PDB file of C-alpha atoms in Angstrom:
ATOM      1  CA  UNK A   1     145.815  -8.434 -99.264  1.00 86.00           C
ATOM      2  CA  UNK A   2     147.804 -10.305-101.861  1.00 94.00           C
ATOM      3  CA  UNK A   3     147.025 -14.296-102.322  1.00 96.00           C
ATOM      4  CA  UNK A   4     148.937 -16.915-103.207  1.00 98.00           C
ATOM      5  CA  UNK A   5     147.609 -19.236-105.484  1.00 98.00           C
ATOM      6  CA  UNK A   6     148.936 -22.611-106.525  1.00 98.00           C
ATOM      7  CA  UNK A   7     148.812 -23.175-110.843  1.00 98.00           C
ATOM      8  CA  UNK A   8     148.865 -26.867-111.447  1.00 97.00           C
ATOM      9  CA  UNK A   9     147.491 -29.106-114.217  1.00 96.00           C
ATOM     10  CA  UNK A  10     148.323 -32.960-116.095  1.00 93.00           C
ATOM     11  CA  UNK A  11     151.320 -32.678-118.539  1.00 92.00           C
ATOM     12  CA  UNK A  12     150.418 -31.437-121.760  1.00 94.00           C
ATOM     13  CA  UNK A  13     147.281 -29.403-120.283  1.00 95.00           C
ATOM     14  CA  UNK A  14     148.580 -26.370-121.733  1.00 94.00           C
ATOM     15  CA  UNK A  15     149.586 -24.730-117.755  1.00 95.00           C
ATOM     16  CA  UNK A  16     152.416 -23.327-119.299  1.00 94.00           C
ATOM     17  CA  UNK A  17     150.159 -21.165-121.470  1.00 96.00           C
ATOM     18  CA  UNK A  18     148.116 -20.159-118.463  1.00 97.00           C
ATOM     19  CA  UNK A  19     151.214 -19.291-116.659  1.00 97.00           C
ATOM     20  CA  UNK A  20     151.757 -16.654-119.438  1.00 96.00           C
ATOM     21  CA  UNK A  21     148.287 -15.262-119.556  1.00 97.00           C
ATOM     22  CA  UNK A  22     147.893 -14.563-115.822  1.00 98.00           C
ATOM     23  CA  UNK A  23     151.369 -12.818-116.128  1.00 97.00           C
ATOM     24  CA  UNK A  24     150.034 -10.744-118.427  1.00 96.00           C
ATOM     25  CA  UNK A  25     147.547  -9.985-116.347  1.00 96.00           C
ATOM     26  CA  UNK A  26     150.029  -8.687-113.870  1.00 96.00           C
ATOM     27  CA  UNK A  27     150.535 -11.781-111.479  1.00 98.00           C
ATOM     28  CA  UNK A  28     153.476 -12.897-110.561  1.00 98.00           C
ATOM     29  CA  UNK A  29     155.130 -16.140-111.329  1.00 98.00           C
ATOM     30  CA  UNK A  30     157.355 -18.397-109.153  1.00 98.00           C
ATOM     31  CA  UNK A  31     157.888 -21.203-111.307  1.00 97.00           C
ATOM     32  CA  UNK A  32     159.214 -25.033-110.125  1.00 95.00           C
ATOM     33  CA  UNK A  33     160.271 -25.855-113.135  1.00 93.00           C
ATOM     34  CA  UNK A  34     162.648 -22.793-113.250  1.00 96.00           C
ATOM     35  CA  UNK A  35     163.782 -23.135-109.578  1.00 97.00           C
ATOM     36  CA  UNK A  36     164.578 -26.794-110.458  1.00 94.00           C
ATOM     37  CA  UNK A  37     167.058 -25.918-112.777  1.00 95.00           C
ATOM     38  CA  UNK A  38     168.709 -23.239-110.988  1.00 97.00           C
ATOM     39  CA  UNK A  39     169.331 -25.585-107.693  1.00 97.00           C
ATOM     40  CA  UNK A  40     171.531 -27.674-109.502  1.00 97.00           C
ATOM     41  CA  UNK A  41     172.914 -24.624-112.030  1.00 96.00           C
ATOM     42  CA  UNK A  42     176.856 -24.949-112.983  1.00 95.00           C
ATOM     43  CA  UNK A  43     178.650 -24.112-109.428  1.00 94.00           C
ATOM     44  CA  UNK A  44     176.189 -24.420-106.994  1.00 96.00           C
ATOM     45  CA  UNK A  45     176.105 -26.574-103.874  1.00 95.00           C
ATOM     46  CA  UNK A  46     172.951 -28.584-105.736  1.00 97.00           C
ATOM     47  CA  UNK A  47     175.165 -29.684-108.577  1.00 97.00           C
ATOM     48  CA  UNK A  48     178.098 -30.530-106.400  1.00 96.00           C
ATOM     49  CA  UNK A  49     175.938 -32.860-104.203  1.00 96.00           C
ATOM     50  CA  UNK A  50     174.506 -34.476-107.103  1.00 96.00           C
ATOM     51  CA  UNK A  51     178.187 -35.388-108.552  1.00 96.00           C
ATOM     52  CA  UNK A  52     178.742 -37.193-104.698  1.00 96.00           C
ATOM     53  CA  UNK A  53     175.349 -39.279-105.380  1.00 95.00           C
ATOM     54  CA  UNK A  54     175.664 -39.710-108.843  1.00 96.00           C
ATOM     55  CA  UNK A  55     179.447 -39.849-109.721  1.00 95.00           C
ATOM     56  CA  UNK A  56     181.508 -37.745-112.734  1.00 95.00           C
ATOM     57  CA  UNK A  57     179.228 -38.947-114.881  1.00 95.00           C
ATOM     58  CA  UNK A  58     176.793 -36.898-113.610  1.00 96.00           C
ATOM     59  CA  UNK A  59     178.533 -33.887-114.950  1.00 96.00           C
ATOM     60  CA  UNK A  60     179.063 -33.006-118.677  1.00 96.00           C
ATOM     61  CA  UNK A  61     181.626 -31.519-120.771  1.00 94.00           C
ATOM     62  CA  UNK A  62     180.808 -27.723-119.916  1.00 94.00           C
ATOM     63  CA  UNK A  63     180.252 -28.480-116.127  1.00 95.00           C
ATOM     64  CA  UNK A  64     176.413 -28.555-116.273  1.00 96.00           C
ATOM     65  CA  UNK A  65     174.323 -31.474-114.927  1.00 96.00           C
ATOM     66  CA  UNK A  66     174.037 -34.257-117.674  1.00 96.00           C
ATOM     67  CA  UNK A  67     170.472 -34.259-117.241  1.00 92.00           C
ATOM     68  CA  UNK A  68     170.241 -37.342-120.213  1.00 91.00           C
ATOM     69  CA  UNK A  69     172.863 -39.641-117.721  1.00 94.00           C
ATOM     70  CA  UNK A  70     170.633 -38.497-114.467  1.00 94.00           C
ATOM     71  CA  UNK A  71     167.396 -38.882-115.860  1.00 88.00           C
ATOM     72  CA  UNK A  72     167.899 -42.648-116.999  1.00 90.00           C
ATOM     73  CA  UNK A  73     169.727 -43.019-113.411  1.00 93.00           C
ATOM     74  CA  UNK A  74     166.415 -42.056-111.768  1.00 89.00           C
ATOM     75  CA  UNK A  75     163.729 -43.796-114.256  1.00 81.00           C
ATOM     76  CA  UNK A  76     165.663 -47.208-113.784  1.00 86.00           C
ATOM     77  CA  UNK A  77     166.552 -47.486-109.610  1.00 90.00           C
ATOM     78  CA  UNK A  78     163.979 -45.606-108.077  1.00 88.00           C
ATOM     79  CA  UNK A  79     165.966 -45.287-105.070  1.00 93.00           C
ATOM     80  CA  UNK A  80     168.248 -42.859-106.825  1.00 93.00           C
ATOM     81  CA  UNK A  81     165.018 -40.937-107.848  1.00 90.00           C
ATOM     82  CA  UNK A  82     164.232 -40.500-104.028  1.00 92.00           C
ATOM     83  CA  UNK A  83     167.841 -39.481-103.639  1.00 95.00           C
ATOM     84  CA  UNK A  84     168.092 -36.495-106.118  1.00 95.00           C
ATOM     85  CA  UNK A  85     164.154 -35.740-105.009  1.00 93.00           C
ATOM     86  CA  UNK A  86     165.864 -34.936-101.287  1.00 95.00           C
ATOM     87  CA  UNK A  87     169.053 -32.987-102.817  1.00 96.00           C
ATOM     88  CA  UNK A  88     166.867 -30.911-105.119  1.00 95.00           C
ATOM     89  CA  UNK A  89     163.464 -30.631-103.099  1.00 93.00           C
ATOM     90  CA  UNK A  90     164.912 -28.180-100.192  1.00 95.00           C
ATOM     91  CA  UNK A  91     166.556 -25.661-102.382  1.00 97.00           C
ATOM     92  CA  UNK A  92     163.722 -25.559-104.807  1.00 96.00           C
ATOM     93  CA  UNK A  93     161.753 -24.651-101.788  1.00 94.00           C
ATOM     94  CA  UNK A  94     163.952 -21.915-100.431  1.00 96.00           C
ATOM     95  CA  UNK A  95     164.385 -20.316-104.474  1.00 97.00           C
ATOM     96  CA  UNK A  96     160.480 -20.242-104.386  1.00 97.00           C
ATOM     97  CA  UNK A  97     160.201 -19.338-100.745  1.00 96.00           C
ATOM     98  CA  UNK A  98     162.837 -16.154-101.513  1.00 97.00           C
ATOM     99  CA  UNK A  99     160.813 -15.173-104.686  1.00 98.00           C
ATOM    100  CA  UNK A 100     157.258 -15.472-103.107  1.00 97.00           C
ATOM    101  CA  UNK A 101     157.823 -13.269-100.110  1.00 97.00           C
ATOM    102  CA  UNK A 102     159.299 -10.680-102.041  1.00 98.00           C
ATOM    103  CA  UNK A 103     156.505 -10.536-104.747  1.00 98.00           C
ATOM    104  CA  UNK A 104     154.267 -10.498-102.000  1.00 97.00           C
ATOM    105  CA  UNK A 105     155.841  -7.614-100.087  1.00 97.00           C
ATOM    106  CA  UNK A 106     155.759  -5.366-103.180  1.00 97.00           C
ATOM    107  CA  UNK A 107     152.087  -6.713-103.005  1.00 97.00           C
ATOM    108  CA  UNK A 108     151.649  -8.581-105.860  1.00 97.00           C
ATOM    109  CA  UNK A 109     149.653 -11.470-106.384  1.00 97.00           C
ATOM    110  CA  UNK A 110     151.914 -14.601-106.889  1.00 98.00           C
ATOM    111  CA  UNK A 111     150.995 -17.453-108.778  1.00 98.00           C
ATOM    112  CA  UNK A 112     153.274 -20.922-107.745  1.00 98.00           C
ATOM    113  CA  UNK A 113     153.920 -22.589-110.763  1.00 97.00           C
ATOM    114  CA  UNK A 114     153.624 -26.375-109.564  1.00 96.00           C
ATOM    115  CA  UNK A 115     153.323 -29.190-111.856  1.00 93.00           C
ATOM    116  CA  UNK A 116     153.211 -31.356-109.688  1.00 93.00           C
ATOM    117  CA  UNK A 117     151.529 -29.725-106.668  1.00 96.00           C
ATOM    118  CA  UNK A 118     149.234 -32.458-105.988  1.00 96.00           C
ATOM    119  CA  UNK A 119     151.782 -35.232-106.173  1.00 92.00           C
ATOM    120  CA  UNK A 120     154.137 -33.576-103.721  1.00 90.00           C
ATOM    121  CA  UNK A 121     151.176 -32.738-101.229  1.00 93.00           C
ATOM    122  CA  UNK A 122     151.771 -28.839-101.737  1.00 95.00           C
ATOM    123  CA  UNK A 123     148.270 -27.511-101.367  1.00 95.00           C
ATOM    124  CA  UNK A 124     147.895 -26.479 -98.248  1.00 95.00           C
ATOM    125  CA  UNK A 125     151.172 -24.009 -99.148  1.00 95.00           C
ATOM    126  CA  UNK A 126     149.177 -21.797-100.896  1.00 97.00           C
ATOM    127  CA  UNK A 127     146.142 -20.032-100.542  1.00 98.00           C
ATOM    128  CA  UNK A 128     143.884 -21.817-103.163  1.00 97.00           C
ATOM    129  CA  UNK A 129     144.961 -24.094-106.463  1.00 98.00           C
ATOM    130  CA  UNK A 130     143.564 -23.578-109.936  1.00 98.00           C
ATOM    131  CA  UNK A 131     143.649 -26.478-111.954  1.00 98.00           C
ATOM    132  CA  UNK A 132     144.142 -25.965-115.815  1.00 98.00           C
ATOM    133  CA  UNK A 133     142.106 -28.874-116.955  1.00 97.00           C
ATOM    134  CA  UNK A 134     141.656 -31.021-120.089  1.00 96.00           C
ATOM    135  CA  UNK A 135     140.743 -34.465-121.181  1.00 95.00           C
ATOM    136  CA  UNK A 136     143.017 -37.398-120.715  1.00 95.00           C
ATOM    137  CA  UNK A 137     142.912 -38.800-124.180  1.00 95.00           C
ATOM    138  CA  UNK A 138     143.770 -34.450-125.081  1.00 96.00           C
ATOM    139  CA  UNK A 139     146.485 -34.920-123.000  1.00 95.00           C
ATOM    140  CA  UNK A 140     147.825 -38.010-124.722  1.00 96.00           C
ATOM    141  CA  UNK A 141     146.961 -36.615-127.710  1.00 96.00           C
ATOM    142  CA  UNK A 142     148.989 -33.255-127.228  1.00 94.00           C
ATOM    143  CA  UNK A 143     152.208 -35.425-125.440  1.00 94.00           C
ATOM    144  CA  UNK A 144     152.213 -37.417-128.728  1.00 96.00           C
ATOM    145  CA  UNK A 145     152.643 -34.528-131.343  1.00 95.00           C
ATOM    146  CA  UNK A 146     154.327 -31.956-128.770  1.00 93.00           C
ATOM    147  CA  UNK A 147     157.284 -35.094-128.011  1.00 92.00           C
ATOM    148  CA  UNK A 148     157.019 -36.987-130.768  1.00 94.00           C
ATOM    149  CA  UNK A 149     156.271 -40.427-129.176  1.00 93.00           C
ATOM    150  CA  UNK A 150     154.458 -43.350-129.877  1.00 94.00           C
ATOM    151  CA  UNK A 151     150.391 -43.830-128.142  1.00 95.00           C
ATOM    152  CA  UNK A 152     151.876 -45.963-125.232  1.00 94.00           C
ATOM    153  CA  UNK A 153     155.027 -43.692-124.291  1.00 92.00           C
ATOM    154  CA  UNK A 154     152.304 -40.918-123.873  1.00 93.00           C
ATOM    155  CA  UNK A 155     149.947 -42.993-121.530  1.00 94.00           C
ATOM    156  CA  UNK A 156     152.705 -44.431-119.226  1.00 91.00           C
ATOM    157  CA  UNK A 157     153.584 -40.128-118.859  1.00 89.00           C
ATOM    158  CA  UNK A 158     150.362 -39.288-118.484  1.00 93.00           C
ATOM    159  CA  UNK A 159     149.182 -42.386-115.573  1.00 91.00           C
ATOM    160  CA  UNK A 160     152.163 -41.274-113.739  1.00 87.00           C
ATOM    161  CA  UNK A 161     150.887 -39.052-112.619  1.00 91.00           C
ATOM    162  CA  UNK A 162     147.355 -38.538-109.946  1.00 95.00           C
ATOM    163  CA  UNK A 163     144.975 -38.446-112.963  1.00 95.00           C
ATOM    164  CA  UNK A 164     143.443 -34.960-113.983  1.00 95.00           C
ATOM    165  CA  UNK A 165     139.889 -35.649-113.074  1.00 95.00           C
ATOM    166  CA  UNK A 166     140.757 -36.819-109.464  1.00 96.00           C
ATOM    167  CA  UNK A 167     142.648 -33.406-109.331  1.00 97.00           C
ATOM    168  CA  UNK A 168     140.114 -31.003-110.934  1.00 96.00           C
ATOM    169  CA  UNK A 169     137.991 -32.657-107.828  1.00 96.00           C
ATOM    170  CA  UNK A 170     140.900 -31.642-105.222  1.00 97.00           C
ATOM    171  CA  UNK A 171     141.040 -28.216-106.783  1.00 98.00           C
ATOM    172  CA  UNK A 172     139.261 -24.758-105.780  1.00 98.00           C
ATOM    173  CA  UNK A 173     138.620 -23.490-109.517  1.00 98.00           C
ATOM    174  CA  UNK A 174     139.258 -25.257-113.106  1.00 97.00           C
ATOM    175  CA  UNK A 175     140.175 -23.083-116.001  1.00 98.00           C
ATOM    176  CA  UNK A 176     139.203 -25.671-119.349  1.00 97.00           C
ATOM    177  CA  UNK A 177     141.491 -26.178-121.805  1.00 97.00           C
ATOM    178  CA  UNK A 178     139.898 -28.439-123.815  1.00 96.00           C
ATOM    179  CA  UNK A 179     139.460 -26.370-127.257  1.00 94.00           C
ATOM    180  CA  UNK A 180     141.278 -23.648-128.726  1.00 94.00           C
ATOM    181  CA  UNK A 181     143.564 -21.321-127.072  1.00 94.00           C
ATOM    182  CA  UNK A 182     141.266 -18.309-127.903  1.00 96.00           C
ATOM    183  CA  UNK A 183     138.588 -20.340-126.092  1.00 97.00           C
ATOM    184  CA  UNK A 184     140.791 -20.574-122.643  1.00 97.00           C
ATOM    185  CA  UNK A 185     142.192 -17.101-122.715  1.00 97.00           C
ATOM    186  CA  UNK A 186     137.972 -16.592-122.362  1.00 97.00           C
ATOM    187  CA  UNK A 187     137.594 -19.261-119.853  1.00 97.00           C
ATOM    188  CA  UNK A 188     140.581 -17.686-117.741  1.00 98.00           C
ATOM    189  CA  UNK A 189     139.084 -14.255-118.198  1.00 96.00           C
ATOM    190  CA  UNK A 190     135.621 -15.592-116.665  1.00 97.00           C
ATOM    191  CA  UNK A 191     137.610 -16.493-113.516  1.00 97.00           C
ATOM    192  CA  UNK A 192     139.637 -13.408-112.908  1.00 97.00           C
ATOM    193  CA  UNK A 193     136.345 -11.720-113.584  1.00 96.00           C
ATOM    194  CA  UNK A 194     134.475 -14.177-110.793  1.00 96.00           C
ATOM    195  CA  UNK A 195     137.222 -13.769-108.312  1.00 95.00           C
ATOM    196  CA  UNK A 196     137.813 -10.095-108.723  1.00 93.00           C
ATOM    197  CA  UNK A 197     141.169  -9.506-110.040  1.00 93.00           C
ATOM    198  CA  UNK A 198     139.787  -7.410-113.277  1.00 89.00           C
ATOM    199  CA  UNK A 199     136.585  -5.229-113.878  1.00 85.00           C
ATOM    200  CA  UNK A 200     134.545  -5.790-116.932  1.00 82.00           C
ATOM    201  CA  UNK A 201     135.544  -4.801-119.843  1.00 67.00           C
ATOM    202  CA  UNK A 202     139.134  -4.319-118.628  1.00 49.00           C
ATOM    203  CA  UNK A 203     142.028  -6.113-118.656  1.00 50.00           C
ATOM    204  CA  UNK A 204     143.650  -3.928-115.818  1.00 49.00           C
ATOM    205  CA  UNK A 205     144.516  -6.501-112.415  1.00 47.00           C
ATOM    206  CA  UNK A 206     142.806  -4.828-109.377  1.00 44.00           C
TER     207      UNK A 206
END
């Protein structure tokens, strides 16, 4: 029977990478990130409640969400960021919801791409969660060169959010990303080959 397993990490853990891997390997993704921008895509009822919460400003030049006007709207009055959290939230739920069960009913196994699974209490909506895992000062590290911000930027992103080593105890398996990307395509490989999902010496998905 097909799972349904929750992909989550720390920002700048390199999950992303992971994602791509494990599609490779034939699972399928159902990605938050992706769902987040199509609820609140040019047209749809997600955009148009935004522009009631958030004004005209909201909405740029081509009719697209001015995510730069939102964004500082949210990081300043948190009250706003609980707002757009309970506009966006629902659809991004029914997006995923739609693309799980049909991945699932062509029998696939579906990986939910959740950044932050463990913030938003999301865990018990999947079968298991496999945490891609690295170091916090990595992480800072990473944020720094990837964004192109200063030391302290990259620490306030990073403690936002529930710290990586209180979720690699939360999750079911850990996939370390703490060297080189040859060395977690391995480490991924190890765990697909522990859980069953390829035979040695294959990279065919049972």
């Amino acid at each position: 029977m097909p799972k349904v397993i929750g992909l989550t990490g720390g920002i700048a853990s390199g999950k992303s990478t992971v994602s791509e891997l494990l599609s490779a390997h034939g699972f399928k993704i159902v990605d938050a990130d992706i769902a987040s921008r199509q609820a609140v895509e040019k047209g749809t009822k997600g955009l148009e409640r935004v522009k009631e919460a958030f004004g005209e400003q909201a909405i740029d030049a081509n009719g697209e969400m001015n995510r730069a006007y939102v964004g500082e709207v949210v990081f300043n009055q948190p009250e706003k960021r609980l707002e757009l959290n309970e506009i966006v939230h629902p659809i991004v739920r029914e997006i995923m919801e739609k693309e799980k069960t049909q991945y699932l009913n062509e029998g696939y196994n579906v990986i939910m791409d959740i950044p932050l699974l463990f913030e938003n209490d999301l865990q018990d909506t999947v079968d298991e969660v496999w945490l891609v895992y690295t170091s916090e000062s990595i992480q800072i590290d990473r944020l720094m060169e990837r964004n192109n911000i200063s030391m302290e930027e990259a620490k306030a992103r990073v403690y936002s959010q529930i710290s990586i080593d209180k979720k690699r105890r939360m999750a079911d398996h850990e996939i370390d990303n703490r060297d080189t990307k040859l060395e977690l395509k391995q480490n991924l490989e190890n765990l697909l080959l522990e859980e069953g999902y390829i035979e040695p010496h294959s990279e065919d998905v049972l």
